[in-house]
CSV table of C-alpha atoms in Angstrom, one decimal:
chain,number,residue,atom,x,y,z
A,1,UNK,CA,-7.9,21.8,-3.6
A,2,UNK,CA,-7.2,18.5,-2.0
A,3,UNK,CA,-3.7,17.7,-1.9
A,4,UNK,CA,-2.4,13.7,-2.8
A,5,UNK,CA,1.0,12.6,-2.5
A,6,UNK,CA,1.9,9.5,-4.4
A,7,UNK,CA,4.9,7.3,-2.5
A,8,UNK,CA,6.7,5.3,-4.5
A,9,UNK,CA,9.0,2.9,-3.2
A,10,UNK,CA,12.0,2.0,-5.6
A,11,UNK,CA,15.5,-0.2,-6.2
A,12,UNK,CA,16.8,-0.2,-9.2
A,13,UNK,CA,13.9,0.4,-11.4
A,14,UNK,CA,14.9,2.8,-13.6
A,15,UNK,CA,13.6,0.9,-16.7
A,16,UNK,CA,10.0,0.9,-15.1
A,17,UNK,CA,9.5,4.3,-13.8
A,18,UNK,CA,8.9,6.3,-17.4
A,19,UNK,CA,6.0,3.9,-17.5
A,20,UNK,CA,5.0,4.4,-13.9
A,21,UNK,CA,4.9,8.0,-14.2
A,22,UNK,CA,3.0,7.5,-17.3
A,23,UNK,CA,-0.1,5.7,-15.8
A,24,UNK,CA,-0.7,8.1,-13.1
A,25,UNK,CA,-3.3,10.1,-14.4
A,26,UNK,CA,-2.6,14.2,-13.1
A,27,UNK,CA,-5.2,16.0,-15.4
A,28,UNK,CA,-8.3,13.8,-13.9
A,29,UNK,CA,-6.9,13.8,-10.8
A,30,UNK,CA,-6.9,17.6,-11.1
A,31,UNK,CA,-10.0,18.0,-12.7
A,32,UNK,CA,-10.9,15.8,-9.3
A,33,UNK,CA,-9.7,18.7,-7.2
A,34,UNK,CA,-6.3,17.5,-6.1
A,35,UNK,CA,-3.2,18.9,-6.3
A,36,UNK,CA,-1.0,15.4,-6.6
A,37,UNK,CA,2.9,15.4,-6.0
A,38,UNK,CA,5.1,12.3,-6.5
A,39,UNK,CA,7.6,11.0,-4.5
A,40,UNK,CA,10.2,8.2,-5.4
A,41,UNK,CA,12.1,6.8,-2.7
A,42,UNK,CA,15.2,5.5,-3.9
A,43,UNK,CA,16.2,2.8,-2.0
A,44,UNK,CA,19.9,2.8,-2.8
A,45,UNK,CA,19.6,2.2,-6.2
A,46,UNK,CA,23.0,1.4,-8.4
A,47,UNK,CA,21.1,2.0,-12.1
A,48,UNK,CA,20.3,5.5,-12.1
A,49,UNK,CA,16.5,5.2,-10.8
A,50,UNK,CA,16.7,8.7,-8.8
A,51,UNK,CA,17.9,10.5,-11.8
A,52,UNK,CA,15.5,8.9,-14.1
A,53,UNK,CA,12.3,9.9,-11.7
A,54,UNK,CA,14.1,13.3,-11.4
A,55,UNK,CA,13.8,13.7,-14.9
A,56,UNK,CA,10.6,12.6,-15.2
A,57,UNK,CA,8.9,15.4,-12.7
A,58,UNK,CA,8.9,13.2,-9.3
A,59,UNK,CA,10.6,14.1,-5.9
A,60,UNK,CA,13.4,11.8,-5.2
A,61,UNK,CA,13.8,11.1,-1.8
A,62,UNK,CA,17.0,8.9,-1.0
A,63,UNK,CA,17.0,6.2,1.4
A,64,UNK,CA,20.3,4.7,1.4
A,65,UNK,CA,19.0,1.7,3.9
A,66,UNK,CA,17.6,-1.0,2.1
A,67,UNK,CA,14.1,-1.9,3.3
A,68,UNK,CA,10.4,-1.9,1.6
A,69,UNK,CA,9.6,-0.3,5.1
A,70,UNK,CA,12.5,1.4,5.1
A,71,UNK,CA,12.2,3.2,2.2
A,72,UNK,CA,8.2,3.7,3.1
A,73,UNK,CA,9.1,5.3,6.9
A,74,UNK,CA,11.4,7.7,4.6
A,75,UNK,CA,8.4,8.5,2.1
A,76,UNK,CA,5.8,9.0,4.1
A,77,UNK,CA,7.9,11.3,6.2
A,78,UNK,CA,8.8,13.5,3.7
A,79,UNK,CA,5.3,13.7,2.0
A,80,UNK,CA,3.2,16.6,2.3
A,81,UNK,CA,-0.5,15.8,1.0
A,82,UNK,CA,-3.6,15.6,3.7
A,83,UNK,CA,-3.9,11.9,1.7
A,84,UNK,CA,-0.9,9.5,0.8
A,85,UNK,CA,-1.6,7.0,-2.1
A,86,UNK,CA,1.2,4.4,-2.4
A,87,UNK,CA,2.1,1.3,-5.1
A,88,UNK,CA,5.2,-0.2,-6.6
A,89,UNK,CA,7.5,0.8,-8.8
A,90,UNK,CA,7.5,-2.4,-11.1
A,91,UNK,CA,4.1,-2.1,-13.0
A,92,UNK,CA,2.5,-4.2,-11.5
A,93,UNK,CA,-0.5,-1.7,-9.5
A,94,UNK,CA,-3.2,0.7,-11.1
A,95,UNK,CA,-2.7,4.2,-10.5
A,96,UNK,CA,-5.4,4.9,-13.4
A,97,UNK,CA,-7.7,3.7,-10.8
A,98,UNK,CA,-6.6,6.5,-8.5
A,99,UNK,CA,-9.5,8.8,-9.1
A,100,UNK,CA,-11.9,5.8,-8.5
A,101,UNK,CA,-10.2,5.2,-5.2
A,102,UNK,CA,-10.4,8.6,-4.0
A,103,UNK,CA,-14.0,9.3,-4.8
A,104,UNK,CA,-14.5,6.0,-2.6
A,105,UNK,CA,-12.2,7.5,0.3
A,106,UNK,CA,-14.4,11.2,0.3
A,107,UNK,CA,-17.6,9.4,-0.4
A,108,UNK,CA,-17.6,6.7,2.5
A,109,UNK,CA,-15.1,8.6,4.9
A,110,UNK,CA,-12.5,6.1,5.3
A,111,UNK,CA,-9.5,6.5,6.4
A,112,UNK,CA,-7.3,3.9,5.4
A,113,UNK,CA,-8.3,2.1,2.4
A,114,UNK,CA,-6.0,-0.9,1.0
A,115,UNK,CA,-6.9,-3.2,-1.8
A,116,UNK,CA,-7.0,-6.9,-3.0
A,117,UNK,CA,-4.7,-7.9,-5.9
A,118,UNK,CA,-5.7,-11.9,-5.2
A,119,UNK,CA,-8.9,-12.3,-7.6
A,120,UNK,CA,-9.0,-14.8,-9.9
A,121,UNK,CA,-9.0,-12.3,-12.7
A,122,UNK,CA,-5.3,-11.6,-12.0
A,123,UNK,CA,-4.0,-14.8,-11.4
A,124,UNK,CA,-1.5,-14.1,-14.5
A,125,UNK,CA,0.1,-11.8,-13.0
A,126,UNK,CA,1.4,-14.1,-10.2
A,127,UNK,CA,3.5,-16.7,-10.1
A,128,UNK,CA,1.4,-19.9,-8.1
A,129,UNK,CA,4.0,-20.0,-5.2
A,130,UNK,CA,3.5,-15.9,-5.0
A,131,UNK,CA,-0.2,-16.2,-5.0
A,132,UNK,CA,0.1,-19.4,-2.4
A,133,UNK,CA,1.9,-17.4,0.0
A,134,UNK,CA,0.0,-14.6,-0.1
A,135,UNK,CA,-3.1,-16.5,0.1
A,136,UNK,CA,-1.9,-18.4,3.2
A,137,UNK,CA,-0.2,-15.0,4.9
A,138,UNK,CA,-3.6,-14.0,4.5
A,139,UNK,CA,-5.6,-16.1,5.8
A,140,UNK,CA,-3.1,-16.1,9.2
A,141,UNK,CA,-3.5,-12.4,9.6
A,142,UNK,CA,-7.1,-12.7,9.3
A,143,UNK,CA,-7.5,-15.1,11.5
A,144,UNK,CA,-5.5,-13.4,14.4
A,145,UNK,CA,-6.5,-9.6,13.6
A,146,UNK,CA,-10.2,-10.5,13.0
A,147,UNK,CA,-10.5,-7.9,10.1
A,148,UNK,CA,-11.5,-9.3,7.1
A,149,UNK,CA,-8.9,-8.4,4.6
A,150,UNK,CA,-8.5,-10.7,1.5
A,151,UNK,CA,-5.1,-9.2,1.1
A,152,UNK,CA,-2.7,-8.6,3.7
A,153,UNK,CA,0.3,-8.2,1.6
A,154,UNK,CA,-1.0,-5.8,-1.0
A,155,UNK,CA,1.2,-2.6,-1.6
A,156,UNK,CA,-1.2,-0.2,-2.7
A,157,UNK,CA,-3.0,1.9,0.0
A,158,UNK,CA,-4.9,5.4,0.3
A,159,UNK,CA,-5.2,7.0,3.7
A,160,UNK,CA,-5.6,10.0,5.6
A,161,UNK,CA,-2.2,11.1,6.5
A,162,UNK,CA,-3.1,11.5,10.4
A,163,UNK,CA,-3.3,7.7,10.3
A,164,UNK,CA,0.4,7.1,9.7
A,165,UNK,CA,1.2,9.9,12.2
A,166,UNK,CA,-0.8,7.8,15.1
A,167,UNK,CA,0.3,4.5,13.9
A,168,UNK,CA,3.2,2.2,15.7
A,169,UNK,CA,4.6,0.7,12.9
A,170,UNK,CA,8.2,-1.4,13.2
A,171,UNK,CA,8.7,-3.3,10.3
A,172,UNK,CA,12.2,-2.1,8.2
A,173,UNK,CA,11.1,-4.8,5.4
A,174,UNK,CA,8.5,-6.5,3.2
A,175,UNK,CA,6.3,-7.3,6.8
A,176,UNK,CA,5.7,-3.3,6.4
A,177,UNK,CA,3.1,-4.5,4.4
A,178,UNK,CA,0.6,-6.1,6.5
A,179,UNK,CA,1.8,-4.7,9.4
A,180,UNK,CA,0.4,-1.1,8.2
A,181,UNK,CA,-2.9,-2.4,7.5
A,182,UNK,CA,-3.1,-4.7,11.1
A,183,UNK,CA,-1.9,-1.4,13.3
A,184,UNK,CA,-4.3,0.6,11.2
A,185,UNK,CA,-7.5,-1.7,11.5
A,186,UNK,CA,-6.8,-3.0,15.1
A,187,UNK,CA,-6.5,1.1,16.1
A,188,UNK,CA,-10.1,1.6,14.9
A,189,UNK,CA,-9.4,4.0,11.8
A,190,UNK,CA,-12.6,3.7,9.6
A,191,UNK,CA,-11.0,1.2,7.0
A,192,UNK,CA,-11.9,-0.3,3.8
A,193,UNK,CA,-10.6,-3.2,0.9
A,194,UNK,CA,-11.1,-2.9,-2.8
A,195,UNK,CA,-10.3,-5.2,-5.3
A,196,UNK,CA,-8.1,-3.6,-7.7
A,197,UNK,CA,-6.0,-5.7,-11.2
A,198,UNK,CA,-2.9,-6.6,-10.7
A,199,UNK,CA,-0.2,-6.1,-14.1
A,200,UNK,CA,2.7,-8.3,-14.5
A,201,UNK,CA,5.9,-7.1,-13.2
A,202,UNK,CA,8.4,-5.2,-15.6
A,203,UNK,CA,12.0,-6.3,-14.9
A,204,UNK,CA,13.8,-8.5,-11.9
A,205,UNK,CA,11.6,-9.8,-9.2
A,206,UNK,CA,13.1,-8.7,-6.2
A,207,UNK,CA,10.7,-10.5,-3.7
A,208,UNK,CA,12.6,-13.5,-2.1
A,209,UNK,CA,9.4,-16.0,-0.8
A,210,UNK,CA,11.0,-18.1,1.8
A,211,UNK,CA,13.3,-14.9,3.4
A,212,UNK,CA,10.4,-12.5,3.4
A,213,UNK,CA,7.8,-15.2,3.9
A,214,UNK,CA,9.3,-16.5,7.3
A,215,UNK,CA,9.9,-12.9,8.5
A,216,UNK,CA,6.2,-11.6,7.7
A,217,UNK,CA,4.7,-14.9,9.5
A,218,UNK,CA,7.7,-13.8,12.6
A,219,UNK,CA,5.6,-10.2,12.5
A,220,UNK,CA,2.4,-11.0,12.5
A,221,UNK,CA,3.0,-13.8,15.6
A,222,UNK,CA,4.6,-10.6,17.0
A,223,UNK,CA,2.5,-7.8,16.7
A,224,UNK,CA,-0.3,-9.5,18.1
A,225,UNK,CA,1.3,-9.2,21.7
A,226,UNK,CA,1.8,-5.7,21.6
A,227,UNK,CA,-0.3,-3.3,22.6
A,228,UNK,CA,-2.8,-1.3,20.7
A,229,UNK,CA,-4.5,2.0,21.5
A,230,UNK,CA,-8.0,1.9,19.9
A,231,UNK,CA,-9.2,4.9,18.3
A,232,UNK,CA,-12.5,4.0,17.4
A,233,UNK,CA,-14.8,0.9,16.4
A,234,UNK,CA,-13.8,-0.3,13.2
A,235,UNK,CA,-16.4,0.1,10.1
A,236,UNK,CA,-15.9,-2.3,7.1
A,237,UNK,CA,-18.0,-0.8,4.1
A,238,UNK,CA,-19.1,-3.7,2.3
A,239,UNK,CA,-21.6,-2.1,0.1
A,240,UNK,CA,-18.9,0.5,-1.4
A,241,UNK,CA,-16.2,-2.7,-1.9
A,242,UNK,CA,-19.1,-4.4,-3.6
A,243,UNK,CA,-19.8,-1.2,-6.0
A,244,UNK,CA,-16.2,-0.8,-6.7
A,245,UNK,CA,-15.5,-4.2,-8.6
A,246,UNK,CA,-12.9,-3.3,-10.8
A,247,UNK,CA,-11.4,-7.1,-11.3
């Protein structure tokens, strides 16, 4: 079989996780042919959120240093699938559409897939000022890394694990984000964005817009002066994105 690690970032969400766990979908994702383990990276958590994933069958992994990146650096490292598949503990992102996303990865030999939360159809889900900032981070990103994603601050990303191995990847916080998706693309790694739905967040909003928004826009000015390594060309399946309209 295949074998999928799921990397699941977390602080203090142990209200959200039984229904996390919940929407992952094991028996089609076996019946798929993979053999799928879940981490949760507990990110210093105060409420109990590595005993509660414990309990519900994950893999805690404790990262004591606060970070989104952080907390993903720790993941990723202690994962053990040929594939990672990553999202957010709040809610808010699909793993039902897992399966969907895989068959896309195998079918079109990508290597890094990421997806688009900012369709109209999930415009609920977002408050305006989140969905302004993501939309204008965006843009900025494409505009200076010339690869076409609608999305650059999406958390929910499929990819050959090789890619993270070859990756230089810096960011400790929320600018882990874009920055994943810019090294990845920029490299050459056959890539790929879906449009996915985007669920309203259970619990405390963590995300502070101005803090996290000034450092990501700091990043992406940054990252564009370092050096890359190309792998390959770059190959934007538009055909697949288009079949896989799940919004």
């Amino acid at each position: 079989m295949n074998t999928l690690s799921i990397v699941i970032p977390a602080l203090n969400e142990a209200e959200n996780l039984p229904a996390v766990m919940a929407s992952i979908p094991f028996a089609e994702l076996e019946e798929g042919g993979w053999r799928t383990e879940v981490l949760v990276v507990d990110n210093g958590s105060t409420d109990g959120t590595g005993d509660v994933a414990r309990l519900l069958g994950a893999r805690v992994v404790d990262q004591p240093a606060r970070g989104y990146g952080n907390a993903y650096r720790a993941g990723f490292g202690a994962a053990t699938g040929e594939v990672i598949a990553t999202g957010d503990a709040d809610r808010t992102y699909p793993f039902d559409a897992l399966p969907r996303l895989l068959r896309t990865l195998v079918d079109h030999d990508v290597e890094f897939m990421t997806t688009n939360r900012l369709a109209r159809g999930n415009s609920e889900a977002m408050k305006p000022s989140h969905s302004l900032g993501n939309h204008v981070l965006s843009a900025i990103s494409r505009s200076l890394f010339r690869n076409e994603l609608r999305d650059s601050q999406s958390g929910m990303w499929v990819f050959r694990r090789y890619v993270w191995q070859r990756l230089d990847v810096r960011s400790t916080g929320m600018s882990f984000s874009q920055e994943i998706k810019n090294a990845a693309t920029r490299a050459g790694y056959r890539y790929l964005e879906l449009p996915i739905e985007y669920r309203k967040r259970g619990g405390q909003v963590k995300l502070n817009a101005l803090r996290d928004g000034t450092e990501n826009l700091r990043q992406l000015f940054e990252h564009t002066f370092r050096r890359a390594r190309p792998v390959r060309r770059p190959m934007l399946l538009d055909r697949a994105a288009q079949e896989f309209d799940t919004v």
